[in-house]
PDB file of C-alpha atoms and ligand atoms in Angstrom:
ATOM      1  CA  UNK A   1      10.629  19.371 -11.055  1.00  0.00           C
ATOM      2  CA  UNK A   2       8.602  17.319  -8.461  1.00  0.00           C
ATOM      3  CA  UNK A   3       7.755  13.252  -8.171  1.00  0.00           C
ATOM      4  CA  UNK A   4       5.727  11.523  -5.978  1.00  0.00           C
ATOM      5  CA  UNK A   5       5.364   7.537  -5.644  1.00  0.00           C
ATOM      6  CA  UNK A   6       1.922   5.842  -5.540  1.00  0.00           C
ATOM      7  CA  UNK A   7       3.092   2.728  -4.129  1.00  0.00           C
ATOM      8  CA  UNK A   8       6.401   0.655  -4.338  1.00  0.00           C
ATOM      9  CA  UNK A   9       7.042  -2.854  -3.743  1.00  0.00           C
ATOM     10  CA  UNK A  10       6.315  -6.851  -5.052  1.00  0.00           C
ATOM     11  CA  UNK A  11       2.638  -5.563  -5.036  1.00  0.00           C
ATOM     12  CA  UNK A  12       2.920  -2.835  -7.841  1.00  0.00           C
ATOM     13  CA  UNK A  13       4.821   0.293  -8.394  1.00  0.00           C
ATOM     14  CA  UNK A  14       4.236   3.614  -9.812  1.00  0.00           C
ATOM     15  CA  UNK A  15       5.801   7.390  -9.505  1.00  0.00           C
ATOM     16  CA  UNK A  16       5.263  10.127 -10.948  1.00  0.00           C
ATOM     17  CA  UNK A  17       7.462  13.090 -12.347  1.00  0.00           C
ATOM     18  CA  UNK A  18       6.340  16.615 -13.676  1.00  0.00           C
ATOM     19  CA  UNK A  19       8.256  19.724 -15.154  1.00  0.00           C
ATOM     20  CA  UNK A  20       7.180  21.823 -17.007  1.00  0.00           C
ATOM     21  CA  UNK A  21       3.806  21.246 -17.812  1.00  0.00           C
ATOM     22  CA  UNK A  22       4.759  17.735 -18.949  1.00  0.00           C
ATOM     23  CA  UNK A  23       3.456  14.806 -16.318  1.00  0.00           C
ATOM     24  CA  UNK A  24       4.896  11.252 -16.848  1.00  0.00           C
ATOM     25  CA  UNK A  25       3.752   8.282 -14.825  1.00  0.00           C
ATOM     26  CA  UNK A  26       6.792   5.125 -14.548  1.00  0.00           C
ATOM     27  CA  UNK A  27       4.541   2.136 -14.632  1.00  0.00           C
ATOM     28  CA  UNK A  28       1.136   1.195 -13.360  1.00  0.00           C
ATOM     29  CA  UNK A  29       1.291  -1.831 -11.378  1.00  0.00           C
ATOM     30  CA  UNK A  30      -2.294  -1.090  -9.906  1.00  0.00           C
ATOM     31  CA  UNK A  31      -5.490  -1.434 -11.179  1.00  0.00           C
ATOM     32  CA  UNK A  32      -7.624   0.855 -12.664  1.00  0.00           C
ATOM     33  CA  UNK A  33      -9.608   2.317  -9.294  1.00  0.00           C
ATOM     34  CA  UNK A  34      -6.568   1.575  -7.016  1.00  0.00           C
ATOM     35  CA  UNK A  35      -4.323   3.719  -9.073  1.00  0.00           C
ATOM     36  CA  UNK A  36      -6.868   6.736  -9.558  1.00  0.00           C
ATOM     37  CA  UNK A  37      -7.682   6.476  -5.685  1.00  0.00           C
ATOM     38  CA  UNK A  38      -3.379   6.877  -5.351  1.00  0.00           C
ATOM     39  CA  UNK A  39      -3.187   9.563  -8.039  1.00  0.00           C
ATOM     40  CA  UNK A  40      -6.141  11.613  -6.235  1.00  0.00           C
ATOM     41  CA  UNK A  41      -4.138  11.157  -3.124  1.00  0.00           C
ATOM     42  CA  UNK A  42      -1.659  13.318  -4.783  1.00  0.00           C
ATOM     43  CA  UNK A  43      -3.960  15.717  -6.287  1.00  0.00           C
ATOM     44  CA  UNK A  44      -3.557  14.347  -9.596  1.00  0.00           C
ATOM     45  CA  UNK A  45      -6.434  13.114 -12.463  1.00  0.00           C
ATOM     46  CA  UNK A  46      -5.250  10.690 -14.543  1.00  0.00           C
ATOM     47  CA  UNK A  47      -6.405  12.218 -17.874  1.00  0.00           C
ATOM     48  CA  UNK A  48      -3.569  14.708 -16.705  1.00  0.00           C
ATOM     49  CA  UNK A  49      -1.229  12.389 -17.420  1.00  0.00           C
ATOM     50  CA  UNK A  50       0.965  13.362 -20.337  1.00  0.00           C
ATOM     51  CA  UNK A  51       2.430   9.630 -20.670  1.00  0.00           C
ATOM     52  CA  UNK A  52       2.893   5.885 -19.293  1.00  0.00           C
ATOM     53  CA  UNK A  53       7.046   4.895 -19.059  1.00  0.00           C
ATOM     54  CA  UNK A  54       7.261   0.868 -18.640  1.00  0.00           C
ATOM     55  CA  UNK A  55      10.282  -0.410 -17.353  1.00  0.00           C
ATOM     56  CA  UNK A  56       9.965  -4.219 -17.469  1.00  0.00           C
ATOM     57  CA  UNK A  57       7.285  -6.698 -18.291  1.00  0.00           C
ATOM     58  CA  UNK A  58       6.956  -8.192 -14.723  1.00  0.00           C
ATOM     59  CA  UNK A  59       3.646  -7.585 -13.200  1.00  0.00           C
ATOM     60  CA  UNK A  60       4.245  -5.648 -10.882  1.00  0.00           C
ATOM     61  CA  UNK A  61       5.074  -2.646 -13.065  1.00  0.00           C
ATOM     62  CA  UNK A  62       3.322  -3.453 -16.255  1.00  0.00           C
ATOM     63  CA  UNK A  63       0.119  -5.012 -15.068  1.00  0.00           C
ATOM     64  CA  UNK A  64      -1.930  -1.755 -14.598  1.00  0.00           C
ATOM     65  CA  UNK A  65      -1.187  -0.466 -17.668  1.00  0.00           C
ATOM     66  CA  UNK A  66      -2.626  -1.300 -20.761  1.00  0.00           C
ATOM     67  CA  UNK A  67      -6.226  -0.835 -19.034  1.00  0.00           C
ATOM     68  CA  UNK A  68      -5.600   2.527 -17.311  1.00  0.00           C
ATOM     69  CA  UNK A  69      -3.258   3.622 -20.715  1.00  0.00           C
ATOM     70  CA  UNK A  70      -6.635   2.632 -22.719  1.00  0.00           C
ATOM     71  CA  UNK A  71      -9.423   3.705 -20.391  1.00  0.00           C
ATOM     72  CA  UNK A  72      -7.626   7.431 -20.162  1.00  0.00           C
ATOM     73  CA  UNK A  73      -5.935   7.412 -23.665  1.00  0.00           C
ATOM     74  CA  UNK A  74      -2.628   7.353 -22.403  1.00  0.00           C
ATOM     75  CA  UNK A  75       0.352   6.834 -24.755  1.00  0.00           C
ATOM     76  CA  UNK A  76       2.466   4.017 -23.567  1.00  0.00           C
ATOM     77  CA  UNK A  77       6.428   4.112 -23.803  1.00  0.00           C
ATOM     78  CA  UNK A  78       7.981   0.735 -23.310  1.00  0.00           C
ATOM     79  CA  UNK A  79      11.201  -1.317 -25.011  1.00  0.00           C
ATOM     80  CA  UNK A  80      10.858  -2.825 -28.181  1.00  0.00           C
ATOM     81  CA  UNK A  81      11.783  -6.061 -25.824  1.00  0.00           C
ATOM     82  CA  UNK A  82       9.399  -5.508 -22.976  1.00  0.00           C
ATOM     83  CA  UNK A  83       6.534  -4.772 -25.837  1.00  0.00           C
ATOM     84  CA  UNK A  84       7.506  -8.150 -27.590  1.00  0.00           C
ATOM     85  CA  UNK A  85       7.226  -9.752 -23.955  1.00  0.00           C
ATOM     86  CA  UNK A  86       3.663  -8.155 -24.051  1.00  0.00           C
ATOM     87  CA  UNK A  87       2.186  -7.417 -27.102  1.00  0.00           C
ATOM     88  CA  UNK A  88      -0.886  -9.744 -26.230  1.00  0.00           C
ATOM     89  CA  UNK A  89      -1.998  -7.283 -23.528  1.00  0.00           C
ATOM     90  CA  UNK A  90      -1.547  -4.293 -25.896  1.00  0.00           C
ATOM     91  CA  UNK A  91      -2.859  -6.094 -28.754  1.00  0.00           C
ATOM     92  CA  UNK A  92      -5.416  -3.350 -30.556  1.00  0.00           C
ATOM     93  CA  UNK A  93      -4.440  -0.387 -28.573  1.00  0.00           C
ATOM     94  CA  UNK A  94      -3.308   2.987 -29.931  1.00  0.00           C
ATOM     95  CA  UNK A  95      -0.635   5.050 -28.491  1.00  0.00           C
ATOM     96  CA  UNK A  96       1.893   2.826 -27.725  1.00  0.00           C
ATOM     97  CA  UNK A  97       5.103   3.407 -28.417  1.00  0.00           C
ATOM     98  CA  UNK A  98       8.863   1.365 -28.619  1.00  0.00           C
ATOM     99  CA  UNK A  99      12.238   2.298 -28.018  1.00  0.00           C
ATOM    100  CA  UNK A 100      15.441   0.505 -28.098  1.00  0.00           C
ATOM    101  CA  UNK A 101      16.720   0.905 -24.280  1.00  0.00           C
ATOM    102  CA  UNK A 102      20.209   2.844 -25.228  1.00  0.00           C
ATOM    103  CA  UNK A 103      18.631   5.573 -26.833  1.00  0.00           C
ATOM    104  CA  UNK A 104      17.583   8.549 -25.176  1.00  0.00           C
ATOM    105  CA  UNK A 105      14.275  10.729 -26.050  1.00  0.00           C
ATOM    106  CA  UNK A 106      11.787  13.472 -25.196  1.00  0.00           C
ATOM    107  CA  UNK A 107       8.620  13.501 -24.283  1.00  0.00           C
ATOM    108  CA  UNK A 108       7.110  17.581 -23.833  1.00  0.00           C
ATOM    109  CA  UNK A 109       9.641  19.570 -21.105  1.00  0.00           C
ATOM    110  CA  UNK A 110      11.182  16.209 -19.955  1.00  0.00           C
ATOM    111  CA  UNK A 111      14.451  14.041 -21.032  1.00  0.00           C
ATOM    112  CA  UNK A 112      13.726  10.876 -20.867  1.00  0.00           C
ATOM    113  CA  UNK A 113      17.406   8.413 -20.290  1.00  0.00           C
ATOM    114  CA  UNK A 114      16.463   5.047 -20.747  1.00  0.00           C
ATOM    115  CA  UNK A 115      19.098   3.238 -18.263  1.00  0.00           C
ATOM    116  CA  UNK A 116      19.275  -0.882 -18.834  1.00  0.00           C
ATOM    117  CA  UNK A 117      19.511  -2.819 -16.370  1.00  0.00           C
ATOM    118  CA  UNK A 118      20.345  -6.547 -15.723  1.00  0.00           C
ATOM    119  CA  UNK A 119      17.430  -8.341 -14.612  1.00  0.00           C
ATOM    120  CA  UNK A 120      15.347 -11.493 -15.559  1.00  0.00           C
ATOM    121  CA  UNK A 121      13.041  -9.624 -18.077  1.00  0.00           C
ATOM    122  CA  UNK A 122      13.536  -9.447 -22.225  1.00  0.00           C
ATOM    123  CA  UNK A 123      15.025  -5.403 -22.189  1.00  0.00           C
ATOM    124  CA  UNK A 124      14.379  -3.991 -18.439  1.00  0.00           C
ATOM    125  CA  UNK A 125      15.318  -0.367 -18.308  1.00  0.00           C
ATOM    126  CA  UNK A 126      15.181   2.080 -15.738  1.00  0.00           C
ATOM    127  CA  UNK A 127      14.936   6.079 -16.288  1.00  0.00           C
ATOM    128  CA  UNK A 128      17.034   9.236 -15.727  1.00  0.00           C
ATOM    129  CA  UNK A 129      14.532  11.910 -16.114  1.00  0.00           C
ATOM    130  CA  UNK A 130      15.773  15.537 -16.569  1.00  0.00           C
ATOM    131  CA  UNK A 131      13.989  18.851 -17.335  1.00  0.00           C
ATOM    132  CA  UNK A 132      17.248  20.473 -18.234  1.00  0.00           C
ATOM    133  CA  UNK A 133      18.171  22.015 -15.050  1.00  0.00           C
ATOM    134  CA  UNK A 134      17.241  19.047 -12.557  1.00  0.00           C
ATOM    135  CA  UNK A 135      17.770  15.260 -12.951  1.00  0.00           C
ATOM    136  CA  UNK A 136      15.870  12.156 -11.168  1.00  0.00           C
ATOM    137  CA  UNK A 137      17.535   8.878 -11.177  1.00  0.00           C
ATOM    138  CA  UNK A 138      14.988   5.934 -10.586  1.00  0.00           C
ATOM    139  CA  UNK A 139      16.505   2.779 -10.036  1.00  0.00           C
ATOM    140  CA  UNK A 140      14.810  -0.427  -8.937  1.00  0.00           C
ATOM    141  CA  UNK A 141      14.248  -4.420 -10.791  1.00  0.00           C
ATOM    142  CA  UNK A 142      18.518  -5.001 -11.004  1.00  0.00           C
ATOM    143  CA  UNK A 143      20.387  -7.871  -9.422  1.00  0.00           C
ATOM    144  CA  UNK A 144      23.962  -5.820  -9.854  1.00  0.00           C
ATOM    145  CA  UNK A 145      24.860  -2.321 -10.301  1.00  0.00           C
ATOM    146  CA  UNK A 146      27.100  -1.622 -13.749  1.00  0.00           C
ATOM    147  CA  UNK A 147      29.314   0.700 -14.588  1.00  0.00           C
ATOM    148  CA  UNK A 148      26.895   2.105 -17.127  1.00  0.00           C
ATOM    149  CA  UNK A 149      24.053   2.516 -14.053  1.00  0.00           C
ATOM    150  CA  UNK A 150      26.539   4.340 -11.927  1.00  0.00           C
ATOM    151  CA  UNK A 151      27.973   6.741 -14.982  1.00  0.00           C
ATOM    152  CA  UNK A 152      24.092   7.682 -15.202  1.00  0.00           C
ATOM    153  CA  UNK A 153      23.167   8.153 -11.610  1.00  0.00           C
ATOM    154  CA  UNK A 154      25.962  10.204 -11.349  1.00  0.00           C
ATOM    155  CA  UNK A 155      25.343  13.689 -10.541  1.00  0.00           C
ATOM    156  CA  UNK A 156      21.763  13.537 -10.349  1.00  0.00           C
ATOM    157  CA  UNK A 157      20.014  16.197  -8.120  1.00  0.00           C
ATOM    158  CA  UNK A 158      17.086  12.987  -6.660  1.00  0.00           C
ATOM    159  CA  UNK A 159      17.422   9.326  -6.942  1.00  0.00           C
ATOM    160  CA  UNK A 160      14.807   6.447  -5.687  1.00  0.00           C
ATOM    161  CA  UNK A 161      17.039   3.364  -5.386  1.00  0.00           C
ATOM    162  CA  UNK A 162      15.939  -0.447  -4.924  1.00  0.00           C
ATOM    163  CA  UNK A 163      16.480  -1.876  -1.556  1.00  0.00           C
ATOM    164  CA  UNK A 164      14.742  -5.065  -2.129  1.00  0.00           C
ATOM    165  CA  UNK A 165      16.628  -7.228   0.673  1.00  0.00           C
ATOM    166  CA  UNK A 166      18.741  -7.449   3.713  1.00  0.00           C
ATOM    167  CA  UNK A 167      20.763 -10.230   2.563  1.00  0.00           C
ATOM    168  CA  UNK A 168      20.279 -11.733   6.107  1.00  0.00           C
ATOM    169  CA  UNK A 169      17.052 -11.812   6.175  1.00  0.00           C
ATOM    170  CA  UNK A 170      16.604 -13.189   2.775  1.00  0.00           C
ATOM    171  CA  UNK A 171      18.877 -16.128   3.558  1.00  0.00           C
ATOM    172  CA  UNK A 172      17.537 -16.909   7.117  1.00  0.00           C
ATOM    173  CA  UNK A 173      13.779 -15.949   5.792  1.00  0.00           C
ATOM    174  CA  UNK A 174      10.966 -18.352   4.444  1.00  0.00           C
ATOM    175  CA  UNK A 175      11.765 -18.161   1.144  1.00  0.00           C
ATOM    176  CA  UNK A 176      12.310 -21.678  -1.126  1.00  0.00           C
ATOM    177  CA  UNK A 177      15.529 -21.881  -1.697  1.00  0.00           C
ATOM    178  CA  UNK A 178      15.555 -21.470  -5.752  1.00  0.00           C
ATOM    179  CA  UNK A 179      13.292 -18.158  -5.223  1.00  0.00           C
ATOM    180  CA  UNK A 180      16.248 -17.101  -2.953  1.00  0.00           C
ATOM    181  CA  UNK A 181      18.532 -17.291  -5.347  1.00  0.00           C
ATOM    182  CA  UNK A 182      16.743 -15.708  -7.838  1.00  0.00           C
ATOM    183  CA  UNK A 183      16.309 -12.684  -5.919  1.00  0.00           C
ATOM    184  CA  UNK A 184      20.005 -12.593  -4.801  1.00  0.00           C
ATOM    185  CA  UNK A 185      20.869 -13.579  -8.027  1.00  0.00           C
ATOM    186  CA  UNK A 186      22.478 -11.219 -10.929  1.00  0.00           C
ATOM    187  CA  UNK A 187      18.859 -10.677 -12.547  1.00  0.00           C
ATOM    188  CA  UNK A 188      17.452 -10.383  -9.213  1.00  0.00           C
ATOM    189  CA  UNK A 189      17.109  -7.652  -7.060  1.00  0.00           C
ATOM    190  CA  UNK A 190      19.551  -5.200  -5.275  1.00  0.00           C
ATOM    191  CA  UNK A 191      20.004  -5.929  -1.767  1.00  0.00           C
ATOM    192  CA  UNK A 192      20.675  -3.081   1.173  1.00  0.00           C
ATOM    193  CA  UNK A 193      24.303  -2.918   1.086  1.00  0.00           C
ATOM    194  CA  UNK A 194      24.434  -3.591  -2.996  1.00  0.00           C
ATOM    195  CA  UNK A 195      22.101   0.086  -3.134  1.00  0.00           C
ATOM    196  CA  UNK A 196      24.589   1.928  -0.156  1.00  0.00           C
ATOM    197  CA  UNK A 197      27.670   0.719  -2.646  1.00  0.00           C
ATOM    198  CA  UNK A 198      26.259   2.567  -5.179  1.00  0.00           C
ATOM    199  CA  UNK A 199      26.120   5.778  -3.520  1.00  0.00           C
ATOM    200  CA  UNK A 200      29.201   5.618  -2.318  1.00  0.00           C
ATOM    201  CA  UNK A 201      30.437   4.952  -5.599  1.00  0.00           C
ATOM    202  CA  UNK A 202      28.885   7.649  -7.763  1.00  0.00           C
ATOM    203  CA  UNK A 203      28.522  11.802  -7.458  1.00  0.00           C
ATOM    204  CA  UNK A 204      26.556  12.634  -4.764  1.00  0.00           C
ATOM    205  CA  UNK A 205      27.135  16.308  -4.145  1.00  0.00           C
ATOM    206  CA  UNK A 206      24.009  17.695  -5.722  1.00  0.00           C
ATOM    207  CA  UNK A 207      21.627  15.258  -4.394  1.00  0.00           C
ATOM    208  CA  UNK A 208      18.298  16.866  -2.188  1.00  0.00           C
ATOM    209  CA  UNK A 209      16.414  13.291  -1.996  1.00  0.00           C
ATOM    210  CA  UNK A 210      17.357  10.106  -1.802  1.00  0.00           C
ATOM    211  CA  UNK A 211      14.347   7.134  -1.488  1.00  0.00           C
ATOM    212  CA  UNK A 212      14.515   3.573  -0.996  1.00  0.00           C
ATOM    213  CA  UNK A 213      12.029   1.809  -2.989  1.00  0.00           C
ATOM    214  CA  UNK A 214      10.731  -1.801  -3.777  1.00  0.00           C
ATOM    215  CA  UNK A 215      11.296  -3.151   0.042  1.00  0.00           C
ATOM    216  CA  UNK A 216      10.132  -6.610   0.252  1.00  0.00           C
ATOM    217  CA  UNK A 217       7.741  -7.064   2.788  1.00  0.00           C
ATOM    218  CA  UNK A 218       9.288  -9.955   4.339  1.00  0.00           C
ATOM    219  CA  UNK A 219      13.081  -9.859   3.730  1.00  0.00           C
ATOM    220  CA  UNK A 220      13.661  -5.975   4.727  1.00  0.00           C
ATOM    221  CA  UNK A 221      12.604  -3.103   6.875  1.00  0.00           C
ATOM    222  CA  UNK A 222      12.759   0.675   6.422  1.00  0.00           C
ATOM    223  CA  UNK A 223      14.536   0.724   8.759  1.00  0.00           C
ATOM    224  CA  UNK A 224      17.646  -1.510   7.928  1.00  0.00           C
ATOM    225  CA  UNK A 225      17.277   0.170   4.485  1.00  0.00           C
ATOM    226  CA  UNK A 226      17.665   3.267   6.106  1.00  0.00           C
ATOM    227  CA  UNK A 227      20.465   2.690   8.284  1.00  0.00           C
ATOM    228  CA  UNK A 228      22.432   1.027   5.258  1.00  0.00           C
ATOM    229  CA  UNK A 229      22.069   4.523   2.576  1.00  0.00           C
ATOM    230  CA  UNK A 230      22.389   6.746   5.717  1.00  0.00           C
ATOM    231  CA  UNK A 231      25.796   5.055   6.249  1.00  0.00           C
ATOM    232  CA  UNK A 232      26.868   5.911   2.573  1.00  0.00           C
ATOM    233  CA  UNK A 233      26.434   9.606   2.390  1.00  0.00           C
ATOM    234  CA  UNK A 234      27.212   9.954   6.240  1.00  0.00           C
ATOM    235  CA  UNK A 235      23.412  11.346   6.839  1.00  0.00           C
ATOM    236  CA  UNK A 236      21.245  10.483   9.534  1.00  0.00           C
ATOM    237  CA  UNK A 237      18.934   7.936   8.802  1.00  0.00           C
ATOM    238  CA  UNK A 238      16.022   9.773   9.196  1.00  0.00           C
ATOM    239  CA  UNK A 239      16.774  11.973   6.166  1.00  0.00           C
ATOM    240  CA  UNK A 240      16.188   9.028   3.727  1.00  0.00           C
ATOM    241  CA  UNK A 241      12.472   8.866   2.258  1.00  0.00           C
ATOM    242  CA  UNK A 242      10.410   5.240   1.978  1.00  0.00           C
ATOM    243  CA  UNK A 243       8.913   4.289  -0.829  1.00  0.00           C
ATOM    244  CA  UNK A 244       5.711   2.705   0.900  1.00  0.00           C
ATOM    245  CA  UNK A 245       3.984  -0.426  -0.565  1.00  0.00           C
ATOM    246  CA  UNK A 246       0.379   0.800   0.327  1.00  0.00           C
ATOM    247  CA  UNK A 247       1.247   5.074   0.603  1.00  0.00           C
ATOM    248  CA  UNK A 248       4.266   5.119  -1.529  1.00  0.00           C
ATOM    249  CA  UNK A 249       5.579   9.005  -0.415  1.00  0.00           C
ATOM    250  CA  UNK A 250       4.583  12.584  -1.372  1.00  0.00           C
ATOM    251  CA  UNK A 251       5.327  14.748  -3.367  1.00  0.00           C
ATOM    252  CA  UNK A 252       9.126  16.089  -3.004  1.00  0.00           C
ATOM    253  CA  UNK A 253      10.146  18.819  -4.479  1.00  0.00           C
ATOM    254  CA  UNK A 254      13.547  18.954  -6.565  1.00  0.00           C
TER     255      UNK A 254
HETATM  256 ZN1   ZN B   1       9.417  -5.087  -9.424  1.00  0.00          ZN
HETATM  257 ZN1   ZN B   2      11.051  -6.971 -12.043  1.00  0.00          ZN
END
């Protein structure tokens, strides 16, 4: 199994995941030439694309895809929640497909876990992706970790976890007030120190790769992200990838 991120942040997200023969984009928050120029940078066609996983109806992650999904015939696998939240932009298309966010699936080689997730969207999930030997938990878009999050993360062999926010920063920032709280909030987004909890709470003994993803621009840095996961599984800091707004990261083999 490999995966490779195109970009991650506020400005759009989307990584990729192959095994198998079977290639499986999460999201599209890019338009149509910006997110063939990223997938090139990898090597990758987008007719090669096996299928489209949404997560959440929030821009970001959902925006790209009904034109790429349509332009490349694509099938599309979202919620039956986030495709009520956007059936307008699908309206006409082929190819897409619902499922209810507790129940897992396959789509060619891969096993696709559907993990929900609280967060201010109508049935945000993120994924647990395993090709029978190897697992890859992605994990960004929550304001709290669960018990149910952790039980799935657990054990995986990769994981890309949110670090939206230093919570400093994001107080003493720019921010209006109410759009702070949102973020901090329980439907928000998952601070440094929330993500770091989470690895010190769950089975971490098979994991090769751990990435921080979704960094705000303005209220983190790598760095600090860094510095907060390297603390959790007593690693140096430099062993933790970044998810990169504009580069994402490369390919990483699992
Ligand atoms: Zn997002
Ligand atoms: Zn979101």
């Amino acid at each position: 199994m490999r995966f490779a991120s195109l970009g991650s942040g506020s400005e759009g997200n989307a990584l990729v995941v192959e095994s198998g023969g079977t290639r499986v984009l999460i999201d599209c928050g890019f338009g149509i030439r910006s997110a063939a120029a990223r997938l090139a940078r990898l090597g990758l066609e987008p007719s090669s694309l096996t299928a489209i996983l949404v997560t959440h109806e929030h821009s970001d992650h959902v925006g790209g895809v009904p034109a790429f999904a349509a332009r490349h015939d694509i099938p599309v696998w979202a919620t039956f929640g986030t495709l009520a939240a956007v059936s307008a932009r699908f309206e006409g298309m082929t190819g897409v497909y619902g499922f209810d966010g507790h129940d897992p699936f396959a789509i060619g080689a891969l096993e696709i876990t559907p993990v929900p997730v609280p967060h201010d969207a109508r049935e945000p999930v993120q994924y647990v992706i395993g090709d029978g030997a190897r697992r890859l938990g992605v994990l960004t878009d929550l304001g709290v970790s669960t018990e149910h999050v952790e039980a799935s993360l657990s054990g995986c062999d990769a994981l890309v976890l949110e670090c939206n926010h230093d919570l400093a920063m994001l107080e003493n920032g720019s921010y209006p007030y109410p759009l702070k709280q949102r973020i901090a909030g329980r439907l928000g987004h998952l601070h440094n120190e929330a993500a770091a909890d989470i690895l010190a709470r769950i089975d971490t003994s098979r994991l090769t790769h751990v990435i921080a993803a979704h960094l705000s621009q303005e209220n983190n840095t790598p760095e600090l992200a860094r510095a907060a996961l390297a603390a959790a599984l007593a690693c140096t800091p430099d062993w933790i990838g970044i998810a990169e707004q504009a580069t994402g990261f490369d390919w990483r083999q699992v």
